[in-house]
Every structure is written in structure tokens, then in C-alpha cells.
mmCIF file of C-alpha atoms in Angstrom:
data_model
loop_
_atom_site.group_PDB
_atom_site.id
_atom_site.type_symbol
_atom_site.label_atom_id
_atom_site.label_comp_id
_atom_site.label_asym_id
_atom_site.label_seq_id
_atom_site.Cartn_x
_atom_site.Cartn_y
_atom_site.Cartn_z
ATOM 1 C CA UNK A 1 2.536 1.460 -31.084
ATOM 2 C CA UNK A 2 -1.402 1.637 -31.488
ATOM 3 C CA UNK A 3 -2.081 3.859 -28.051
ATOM 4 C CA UNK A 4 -2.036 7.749 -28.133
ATOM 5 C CA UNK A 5 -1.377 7.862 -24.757
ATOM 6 C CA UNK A 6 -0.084 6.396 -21.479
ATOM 7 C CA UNK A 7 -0.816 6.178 -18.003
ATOM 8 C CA UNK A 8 1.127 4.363 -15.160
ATOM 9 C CA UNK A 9 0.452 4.301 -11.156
ATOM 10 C CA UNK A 10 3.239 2.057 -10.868
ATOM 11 C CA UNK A 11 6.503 3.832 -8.963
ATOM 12 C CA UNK A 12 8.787 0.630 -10.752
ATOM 13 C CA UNK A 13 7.885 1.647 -14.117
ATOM 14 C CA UNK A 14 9.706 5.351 -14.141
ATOM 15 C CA UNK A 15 12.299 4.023 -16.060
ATOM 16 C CA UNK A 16 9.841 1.954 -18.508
ATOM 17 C CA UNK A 17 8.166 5.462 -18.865
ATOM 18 C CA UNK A 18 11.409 7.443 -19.938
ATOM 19 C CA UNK A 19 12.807 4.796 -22.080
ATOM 20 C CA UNK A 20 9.294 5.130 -24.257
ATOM 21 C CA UNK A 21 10.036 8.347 -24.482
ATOM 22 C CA UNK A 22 12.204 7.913 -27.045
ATOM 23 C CA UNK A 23 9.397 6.690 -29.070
ATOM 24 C CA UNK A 24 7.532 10.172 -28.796
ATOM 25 C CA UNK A 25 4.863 8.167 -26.299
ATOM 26 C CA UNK A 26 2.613 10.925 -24.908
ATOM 27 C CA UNK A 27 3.404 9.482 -21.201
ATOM 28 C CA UNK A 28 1.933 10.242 -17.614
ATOM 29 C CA UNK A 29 2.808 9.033 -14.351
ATOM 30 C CA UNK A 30 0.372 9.647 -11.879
ATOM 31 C CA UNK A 31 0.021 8.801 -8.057
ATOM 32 C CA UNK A 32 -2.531 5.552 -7.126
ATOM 33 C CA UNK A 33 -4.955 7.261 -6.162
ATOM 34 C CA UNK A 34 -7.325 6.108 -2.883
ATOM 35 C CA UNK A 35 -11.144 7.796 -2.702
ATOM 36 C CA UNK A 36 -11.486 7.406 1.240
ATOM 37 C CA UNK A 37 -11.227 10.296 3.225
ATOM 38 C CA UNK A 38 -13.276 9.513 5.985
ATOM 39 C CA UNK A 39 -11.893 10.579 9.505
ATOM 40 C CA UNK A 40 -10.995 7.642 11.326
ATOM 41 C CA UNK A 41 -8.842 8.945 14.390
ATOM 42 C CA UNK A 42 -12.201 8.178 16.749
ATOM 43 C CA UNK A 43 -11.130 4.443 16.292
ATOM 44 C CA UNK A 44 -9.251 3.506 19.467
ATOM 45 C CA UNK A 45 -6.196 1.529 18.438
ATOM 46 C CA UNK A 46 -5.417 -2.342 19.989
ATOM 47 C CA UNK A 47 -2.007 -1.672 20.789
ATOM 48 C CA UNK A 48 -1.365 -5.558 20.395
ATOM 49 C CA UNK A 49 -2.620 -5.863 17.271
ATOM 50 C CA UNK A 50 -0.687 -5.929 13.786
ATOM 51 C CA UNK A 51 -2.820 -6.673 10.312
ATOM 52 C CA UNK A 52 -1.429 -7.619 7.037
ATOM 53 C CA UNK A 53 -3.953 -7.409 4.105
ATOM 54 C CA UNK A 54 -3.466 -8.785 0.394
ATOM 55 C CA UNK A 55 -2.867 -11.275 -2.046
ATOM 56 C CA UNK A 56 -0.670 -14.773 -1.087
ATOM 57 C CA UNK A 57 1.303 -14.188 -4.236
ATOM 58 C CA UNK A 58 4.571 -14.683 -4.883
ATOM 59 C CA UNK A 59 5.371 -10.640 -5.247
ATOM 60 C CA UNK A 60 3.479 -10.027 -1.848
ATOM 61 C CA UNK A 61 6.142 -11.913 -0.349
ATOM 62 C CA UNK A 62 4.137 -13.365 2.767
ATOM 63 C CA UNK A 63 7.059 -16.449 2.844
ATOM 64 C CA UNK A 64 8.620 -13.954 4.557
ATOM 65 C CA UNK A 65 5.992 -14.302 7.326
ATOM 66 C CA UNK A 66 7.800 -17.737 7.935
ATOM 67 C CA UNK A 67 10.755 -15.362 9.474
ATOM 68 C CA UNK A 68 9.444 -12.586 10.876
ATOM 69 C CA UNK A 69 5.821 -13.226 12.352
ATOM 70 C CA UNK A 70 7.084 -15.778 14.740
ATOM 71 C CA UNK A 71 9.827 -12.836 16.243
ATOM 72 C CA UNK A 72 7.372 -10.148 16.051
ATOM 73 C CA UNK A 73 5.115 -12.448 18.407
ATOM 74 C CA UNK A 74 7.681 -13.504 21.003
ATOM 75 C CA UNK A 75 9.837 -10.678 20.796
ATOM 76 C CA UNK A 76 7.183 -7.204 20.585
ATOM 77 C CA UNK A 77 3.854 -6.475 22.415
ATOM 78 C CA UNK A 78 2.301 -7.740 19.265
ATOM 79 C CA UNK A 79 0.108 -10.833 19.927
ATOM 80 C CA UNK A 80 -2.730 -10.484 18.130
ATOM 81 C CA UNK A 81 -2.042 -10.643 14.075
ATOM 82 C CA UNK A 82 -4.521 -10.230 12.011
ATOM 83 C CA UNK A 83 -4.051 -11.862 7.941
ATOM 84 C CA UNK A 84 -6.553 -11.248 5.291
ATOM 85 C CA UNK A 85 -6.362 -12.307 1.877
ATOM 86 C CA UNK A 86 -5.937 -15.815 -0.220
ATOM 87 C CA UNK A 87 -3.473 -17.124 -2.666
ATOM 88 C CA UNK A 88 -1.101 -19.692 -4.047
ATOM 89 C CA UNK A 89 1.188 -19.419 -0.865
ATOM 90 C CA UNK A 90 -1.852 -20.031 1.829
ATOM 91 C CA UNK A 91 0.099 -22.669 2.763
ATOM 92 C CA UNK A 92 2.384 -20.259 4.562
ATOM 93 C CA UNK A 93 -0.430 -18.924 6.336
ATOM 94 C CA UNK A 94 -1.957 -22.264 7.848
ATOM 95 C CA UNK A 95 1.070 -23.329 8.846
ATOM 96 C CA UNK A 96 1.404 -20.453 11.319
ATOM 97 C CA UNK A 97 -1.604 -20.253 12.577
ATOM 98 C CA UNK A 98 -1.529 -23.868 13.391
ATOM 99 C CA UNK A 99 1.279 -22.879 15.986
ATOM 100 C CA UNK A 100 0.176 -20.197 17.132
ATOM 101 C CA UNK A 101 -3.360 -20.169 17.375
ATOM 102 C CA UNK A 102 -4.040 -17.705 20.014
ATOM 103 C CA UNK A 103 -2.056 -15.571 18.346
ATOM 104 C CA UNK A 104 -3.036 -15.482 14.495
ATOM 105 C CA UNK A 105 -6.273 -15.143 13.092
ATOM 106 C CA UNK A 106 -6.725 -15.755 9.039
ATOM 107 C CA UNK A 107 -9.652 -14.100 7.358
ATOM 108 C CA UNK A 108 -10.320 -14.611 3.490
ATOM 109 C CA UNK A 109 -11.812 -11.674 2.754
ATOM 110 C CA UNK A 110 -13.453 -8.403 4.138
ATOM 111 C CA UNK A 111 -15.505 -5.375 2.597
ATOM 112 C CA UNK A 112 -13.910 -2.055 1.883
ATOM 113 C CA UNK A 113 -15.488 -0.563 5.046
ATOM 114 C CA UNK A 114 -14.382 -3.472 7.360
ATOM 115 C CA UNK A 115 -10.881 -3.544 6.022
ATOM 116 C CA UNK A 116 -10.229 -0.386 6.635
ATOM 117 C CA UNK A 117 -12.145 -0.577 10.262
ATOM 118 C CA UNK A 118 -9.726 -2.937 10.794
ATOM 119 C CA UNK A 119 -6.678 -1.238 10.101
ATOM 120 C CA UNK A 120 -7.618 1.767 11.663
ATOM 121 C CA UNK A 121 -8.281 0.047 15.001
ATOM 122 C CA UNK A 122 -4.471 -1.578 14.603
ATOM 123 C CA UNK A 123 -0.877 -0.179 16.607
ATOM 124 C CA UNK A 124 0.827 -0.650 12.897
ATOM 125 C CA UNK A 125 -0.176 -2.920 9.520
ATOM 126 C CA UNK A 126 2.805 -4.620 7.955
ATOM 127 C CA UNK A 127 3.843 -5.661 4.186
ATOM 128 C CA UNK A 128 6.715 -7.934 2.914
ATOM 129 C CA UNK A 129 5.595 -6.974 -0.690
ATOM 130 C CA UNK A 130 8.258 -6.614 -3.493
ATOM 131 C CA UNK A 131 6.065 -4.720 -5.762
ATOM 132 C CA UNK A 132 2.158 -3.834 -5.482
ATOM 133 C CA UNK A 133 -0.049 -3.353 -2.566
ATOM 134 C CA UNK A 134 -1.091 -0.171 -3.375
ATOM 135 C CA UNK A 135 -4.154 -0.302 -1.633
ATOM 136 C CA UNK A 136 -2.971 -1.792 1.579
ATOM 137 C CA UNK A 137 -0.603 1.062 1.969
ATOM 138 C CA UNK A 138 -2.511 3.992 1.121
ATOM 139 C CA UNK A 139 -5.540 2.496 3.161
ATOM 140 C CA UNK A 140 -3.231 2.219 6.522
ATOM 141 C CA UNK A 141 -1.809 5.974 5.697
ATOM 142 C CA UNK A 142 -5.566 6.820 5.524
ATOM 143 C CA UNK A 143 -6.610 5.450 8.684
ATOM 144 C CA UNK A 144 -3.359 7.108 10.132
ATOM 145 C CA UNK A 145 -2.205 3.464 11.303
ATOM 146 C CA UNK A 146 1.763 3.041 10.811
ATOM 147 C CA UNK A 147 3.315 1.245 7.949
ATOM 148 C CA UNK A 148 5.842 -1.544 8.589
ATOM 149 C CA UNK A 149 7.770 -2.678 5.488
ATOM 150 C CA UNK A 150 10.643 -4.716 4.718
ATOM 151 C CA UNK A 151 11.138 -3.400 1.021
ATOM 152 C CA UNK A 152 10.682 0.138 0.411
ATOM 153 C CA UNK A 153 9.459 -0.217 -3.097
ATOM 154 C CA UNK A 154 6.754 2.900 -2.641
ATOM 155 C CA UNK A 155 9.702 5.938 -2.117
ATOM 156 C CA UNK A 156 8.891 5.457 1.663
ATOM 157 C CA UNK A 157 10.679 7.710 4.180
ATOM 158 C CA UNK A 158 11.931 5.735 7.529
ATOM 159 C CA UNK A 159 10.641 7.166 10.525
ATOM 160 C CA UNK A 160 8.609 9.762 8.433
ATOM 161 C CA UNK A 161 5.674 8.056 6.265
ATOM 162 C CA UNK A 162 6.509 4.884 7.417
ATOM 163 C CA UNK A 163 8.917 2.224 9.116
ATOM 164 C CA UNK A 164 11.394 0.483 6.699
ATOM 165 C CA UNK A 165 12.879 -2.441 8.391
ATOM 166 C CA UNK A 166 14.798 -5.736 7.361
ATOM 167 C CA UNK A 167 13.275 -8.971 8.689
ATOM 168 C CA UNK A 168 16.174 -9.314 10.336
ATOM 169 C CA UNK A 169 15.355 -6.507 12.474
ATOM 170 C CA UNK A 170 11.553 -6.035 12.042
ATOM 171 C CA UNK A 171 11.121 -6.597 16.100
ATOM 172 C CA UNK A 172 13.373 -3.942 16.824
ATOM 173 C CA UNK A 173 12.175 -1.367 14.930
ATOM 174 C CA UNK A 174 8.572 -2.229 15.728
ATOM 175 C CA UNK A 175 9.469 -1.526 19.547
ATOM 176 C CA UNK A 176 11.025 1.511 18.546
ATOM 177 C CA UNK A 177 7.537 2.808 18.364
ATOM 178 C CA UNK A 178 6.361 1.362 21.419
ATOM 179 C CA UNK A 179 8.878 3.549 23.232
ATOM 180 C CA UNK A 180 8.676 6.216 21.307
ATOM 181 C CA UNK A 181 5.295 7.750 21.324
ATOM 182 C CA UNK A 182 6.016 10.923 19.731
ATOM 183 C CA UNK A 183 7.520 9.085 16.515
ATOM 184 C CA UNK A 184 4.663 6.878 16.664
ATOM 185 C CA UNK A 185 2.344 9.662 16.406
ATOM 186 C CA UNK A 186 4.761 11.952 13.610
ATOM 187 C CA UNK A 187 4.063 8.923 11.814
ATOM 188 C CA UNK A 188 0.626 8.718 11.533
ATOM 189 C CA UNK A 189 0.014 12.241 10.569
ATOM 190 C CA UNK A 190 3.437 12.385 8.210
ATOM 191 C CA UNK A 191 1.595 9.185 6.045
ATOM 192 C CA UNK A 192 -1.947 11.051 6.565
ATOM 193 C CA UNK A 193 -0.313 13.927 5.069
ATOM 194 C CA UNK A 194 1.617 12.400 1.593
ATOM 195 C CA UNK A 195 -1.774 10.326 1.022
ATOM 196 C CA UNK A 196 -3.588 14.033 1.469
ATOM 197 C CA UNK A 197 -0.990 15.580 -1.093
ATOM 198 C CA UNK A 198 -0.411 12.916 -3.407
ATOM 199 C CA UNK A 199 -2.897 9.917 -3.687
ATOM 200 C CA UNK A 200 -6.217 12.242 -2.931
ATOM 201 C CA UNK A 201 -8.845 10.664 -5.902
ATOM 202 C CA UNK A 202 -10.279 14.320 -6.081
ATOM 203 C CA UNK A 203 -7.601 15.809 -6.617
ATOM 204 C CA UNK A 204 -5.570 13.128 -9.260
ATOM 205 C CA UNK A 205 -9.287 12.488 -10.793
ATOM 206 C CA UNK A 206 -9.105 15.780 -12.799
ATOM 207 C CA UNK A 207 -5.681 14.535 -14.191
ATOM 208 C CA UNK A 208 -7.232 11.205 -15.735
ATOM 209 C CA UNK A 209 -10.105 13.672 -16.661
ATOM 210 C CA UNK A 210 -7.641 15.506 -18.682
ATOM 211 C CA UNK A 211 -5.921 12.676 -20.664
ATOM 212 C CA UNK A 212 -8.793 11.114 -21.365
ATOM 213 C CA UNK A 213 -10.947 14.146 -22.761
ATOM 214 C CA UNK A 214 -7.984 15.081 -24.746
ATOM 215 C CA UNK A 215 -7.587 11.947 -26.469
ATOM 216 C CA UNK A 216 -11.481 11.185 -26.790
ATOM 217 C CA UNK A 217 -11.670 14.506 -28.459
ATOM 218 C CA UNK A 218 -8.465 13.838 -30.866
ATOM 219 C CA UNK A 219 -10.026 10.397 -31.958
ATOM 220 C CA UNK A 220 -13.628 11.737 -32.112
ATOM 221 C CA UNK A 221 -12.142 14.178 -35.344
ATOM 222 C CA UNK A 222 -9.775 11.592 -36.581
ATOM 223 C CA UNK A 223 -9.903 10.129 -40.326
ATOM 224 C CA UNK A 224 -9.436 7.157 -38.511
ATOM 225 C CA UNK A 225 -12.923 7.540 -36.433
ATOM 226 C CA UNK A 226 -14.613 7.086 -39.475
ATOM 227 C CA UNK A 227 -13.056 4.259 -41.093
ATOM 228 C CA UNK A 228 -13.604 2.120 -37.729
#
């Protein structure tokens, strides 16, 4: 009840936002927003390779890697997958690379610039997360690298923006764009395109600009300014 004002990048907490707005909350919900906009279509793509990047946290999901990494090897051209990140469930991610060491490589961390190297230079990145990974996705729609997820927790459009799949099925819709090279590519540009229009830092950093001036100013002339 103390804040004048609040802001949410979080797609789950729509419904938190309207309930509050019971409460007369002055309320925004704006985009995550991504700064990169560097052209990355002159990295060539490894059309074997698959990258996950993020937290081993339980709301990331990568158990789920215990399912579907294993099919996605033996059962697409994938055979080179690439995991970054660290976490509570690590243990997930030894486990498989200790069977399948040619096949899994595990890196701890990477700068900005090599993450996103990295993705760019990928066939498709993949997330399991249940909520978060912001970053991750906006990155691979940046570097016009397909999305692969098993929860659609981000509004993502199959076969537009993205590939939605259940683990169950991961394999076969990740061959779907192996034989389809025209989806493949309606993809890339289709996830280029929302990040463009909706998660551009230019364009959502005049809408924080906003908010924040407005409130700076209101508190600035406030009784309450002087009594702090």
C-alpha cells in the first residue's frame, strides 16, 4: 500500500495486475525488454547443434532434460547440445553428459556477447521453463535462431514465433523443421519481428521513462518529501 506505482514484465502476473486494480494501484504492464539489436544473420548456423541457456532451478524445469535430451539425440540430427548455466538441479546435467559425452557439452557460464554468439550459430535453442527465461528467449528471437518449448508460458505462437511441443513429442516437431525449410526460416524472421515490435529497449525505455518521471516529480512536491 506504500508504492504509487507499478510495473510488471512478467506475462503470469496479468491477473495479479487487474485484481490490484481494485485497489486504485496506478498499474503498468510492459514487455521485457532486450537492448541487442545487433545483426547476427552473417553467423552460419551448425545445423546439429541445439543450446539451452539458464538457471538449474526448479521453475527452469531442466529435469525434464532427463526425458527429452536423450530422444532429441538418438531420434533428430541434433548431436551436439550445448548447456550453460548452474543450479540446484546440476545433478541432472552431469548425469547426462556422463552418457553421452560426445554429445553434451556443459558450460557454467558465458559473457553476454558469447551467449548470444552461441545461439546465433545454433539450428534451434530449447527451454523446459515453467515461468522465467526471459532473456534466453528474447536473445534466441534476436539472433533469429528458433525457439523450442515445452510450456508456452510467453503467449508463443506454434509454427509462428516459435515451436511449442510436449516432451512427448519434442523429436518430432524438431524434425518438422529439418524438412521444412521454409517454416524454419518464417520462424526466424516471425520471432525477429515480435522482439522488433514488442521487447525493443528503445522503444519500451521511454515507457519506464514516463512512470518514473511522473512519479519522481509527484514525490519531489509532496508534503511527504519534506517530512522524510
Amino acid at each position: 500500500h506504500l508504492s504509487n506505482s507499478i510495473i510488471s514484465s512478467d506475462n503470469a502476473s496479468k491477473a495479479d495486475i487487474d485484481f490490484l486494480e481494485r485497489f486504485n494501484k496506478d498499474l503498468h504492464s510492459y514487455n521485457w525488454p532486450s537492448y541487442n539489436s545487433n545483426n547476427y544473420s552473417q553467423i552460419s548456423k551448425k545445423e546439429d547443434r541445439l543450446v539451452f541457456i539458464g538457471a538449474f532451478s526448479k521453475h527452469k524445469n531442466v529435469k525434464e532434460f532427463e526425458d527429452t535430451i536423450p530422444k532429441i539425440i538418438n531420434l533428430t540430427h541434433i548431436n551436439d547440445v550445448i548447456i550453460v548455466g548452474n543450479g540446484d538441479d546440476r545433478i541432472v546435467i552431469d548425469n547426462l553428459v556422463s552418457k553421452y559425452p560426445d554429445n553434451i557439452r556443459h558450460v557454467e557460464s558465458l559473457s553476454t556477447k558469447d551467449a548470444l554468439n552461441l545461439i546465433a550459430s545454433s539450428y534451434i535453442t530449447y527451454t523446459p521453463s515453467k515461468n522465467g527465461g526471459w532473456a534466453f528467449i528474447i536473445d534466441s528471437w534476436i539472433a533469429k535462431t528458433p525457439l523450442v518449448s515445452t510450456n508456452n508460458h510467453f503467449n508463443f505462437r506454434d509454427k509462428f514465433d516459435s515451436i511449442i511441443a510436449r516432451k512427448e513429442d519434442i523429436h518430432i516437431k524438431i524434425n518438422e523443421l529439418y524438412r521444412k525449410p521454409i517454416l524454419y526460416e518464417e520462424i526466424r524472421i516471425n520471432g525477429y519481428n515480435r522482439y522488433l515490435k514488442h521487447h525493443n529497449a528503445k522503444m519500451l525505455s521511454s515507457k519506464y521513462y514516463d512512470i518514473i518521471s511522473k512519479f519522481a516529480w509527484i514525490r519531489y512536491y509532496s508534503d511527504d518529501f519534506y517530512l522524510n
